[in-house]
């Protein structure tokens, strides 16, 4: 009910402002997709999306004046470099705006042809078209207009709006112009993510090549699956999904690196200190200093992940895995079993303290990516006594 109310309020505001007008419209229409296409787009009179035949339709409809705001939008994108991300998507939008005159957006359909939409307040015989109605969901979900037509929300503008690259134009052109006309701030950043591909093609249920996330989680665990999706491909680009790639990530990064570091550290605490985690100053050597520096760098990278509107999840996880790898190498180089044999207890305490510090700090920063893993690390090594469990990520043997 709130959404319907907000949509009708927005329509009324724009109509009274003169940014919505009625005109005769003729175009090639695809009924299943509810979309109009030009002759160039609908080559062979087939819908470019679903490849079904289109038909020529002439009817009176209502239009929103996108064209009146074209220059404003170009200026907004140029003056706010982080508004559309990644940069190549920003360039794509700017190029489109500078090379084409925007057509006004048809925002209605006759009720006799489409009877389930939200009726226009100024024309009950028409209902709202999906790309006007749907975009307004973002603001109807978190706020409303008052009686004077001013929008109020404690949650808007959004800091970051994530969208698929195939609907970039609707979100980077239609949406900010609609908000501008309504007197509402646009989102601070709009980020277009890529697709997961299966082989060379886009994953889709209609092609029968879609991968079920539920099946993947049941096979590999939710944290391992999350880690793969966020780590394997730079966010924004397309990625090629395969089970082999998931298994490779699990075995190398999760089992060999993180899981191995935790298990070895817990085993040494158990063996050398009876399960009590030593609390002492960190080792005073170049290798330990380098690990400590990388921990601080890791924290800064993860803390700034959304700073410019470009969430580089894979880069953040790369930064996390640097001290993990360094800590594993530190074990091999230091040979703590020799320190124990030589009764160098204080050196061994300092050595173990550093490993425990690495694991605690890693648990904090991976919590948004792998919440269950982070919690498990905290439970096993977060207190004064360890609580050793099974290996975090057993290796997956490939037959």
Steps between C-alpha positions, in 0.01 A plus 500: 500500500784739581666434166179565310452823697857620432480419129172692464644793699808508275288487186281783627803716590662453159174552310424827680860610442457444127757221475233249396290557189269301270580422136428249226747214493579249228754225528581133470372330812592165657208385714690239712777751585263800522756701305501732202784477248619698201530352149877485544477321835234249389688362201279270296207621714620282786538614859875535572447358852273198454514459116120484476317696226411864573193690379446861402287685756368858491346641816478807723739481792670716759866596477759617752735778378837325518626731226465810720763367741761363260747786546457489878576127508812537285624770737417294808694198374797711392510689831461185710748243365386236748131529415508214246746217556707324374664775294440319170126494577514873578666560163234284335218711648671831416566389143134403456380834639736707287436312175120473524209731568297344779148396405234576759400189694159344439378431856149367446297228333125509423306315766308310232828336396672472838260500793721406796719810533464799733240743351623850415337752737429739211386233251325196651491339154878457510729300728866553582766335283742268679818709467337799666319302767790263579767767539286684754513189721839620622352809663154365582666231715678750724293819503198702382396842372333745735191700406709772336677246274832489689655156540620393846717200590771433757650239264523691172714576303654154477878489536531224242249359256596165347347407164554257215693636203208421266277756677762773527314747278182481706694564821763746380276702265127460578536471877715805585289716266180384670649586838622838378154587374351396835752712694668192656874436520628218277689207655862589571637209298345268240706188438429262211615145568574237237355157430600152597553305181474126446747417226482795264136591555300688763348282766123484462218266593362513147830366361506227759855584609420670831680385814294463817657690791317267739670198341841669516452589867396145585813367329765753602355695794368853494821678604715323242244584231483863610880519500521370143236740366665803659864401448526339159407786266547879530155632590345662193644260244342180373619179660504142378352261754603139534508251786867436422577866570310488831690189611833655400430808714389289795805277490759773447373806687269354763642158582873548434532863612241613756386163633855370524622811683226472761542126554880518526481791744243325720704181497816686611313681780361167613838326482731769640274697739230255609229685303564841659552776246825686582459877540830676453678757281531408135838383366755771432622399155458614141268214397263559793509875433408443136204281602380765746523768230295285259236451768458877528489531123239223486279683750524826304413333168194323641383810692516708181330245275200724421683832512476598133188304415696217342482195726819311416414186695768290333771760570396514866518122532836499324624744766369268774680198358840676492563482879348150504759387246777685683404336831513153346845576357606636839422162654719322244784750538494518881463125561329538841565133582871593522419789737319249722790252493744778593272619784473848350164546669476880474581494129242227449238701694566807286483289185167342597364841611560635151320210334205540738493875423491430126208260541303734728537795265421287196181381674388861546549607139359186336179514704301681225626255238496174698302555822490138617872453443579820688286386793666158502850655512395726789353205692814291451772757573328819618529434874776420747450128440464338161193303401640287222250367251510308174696655208312800358519386138594136434663454161273375224651208314421505129447156350 
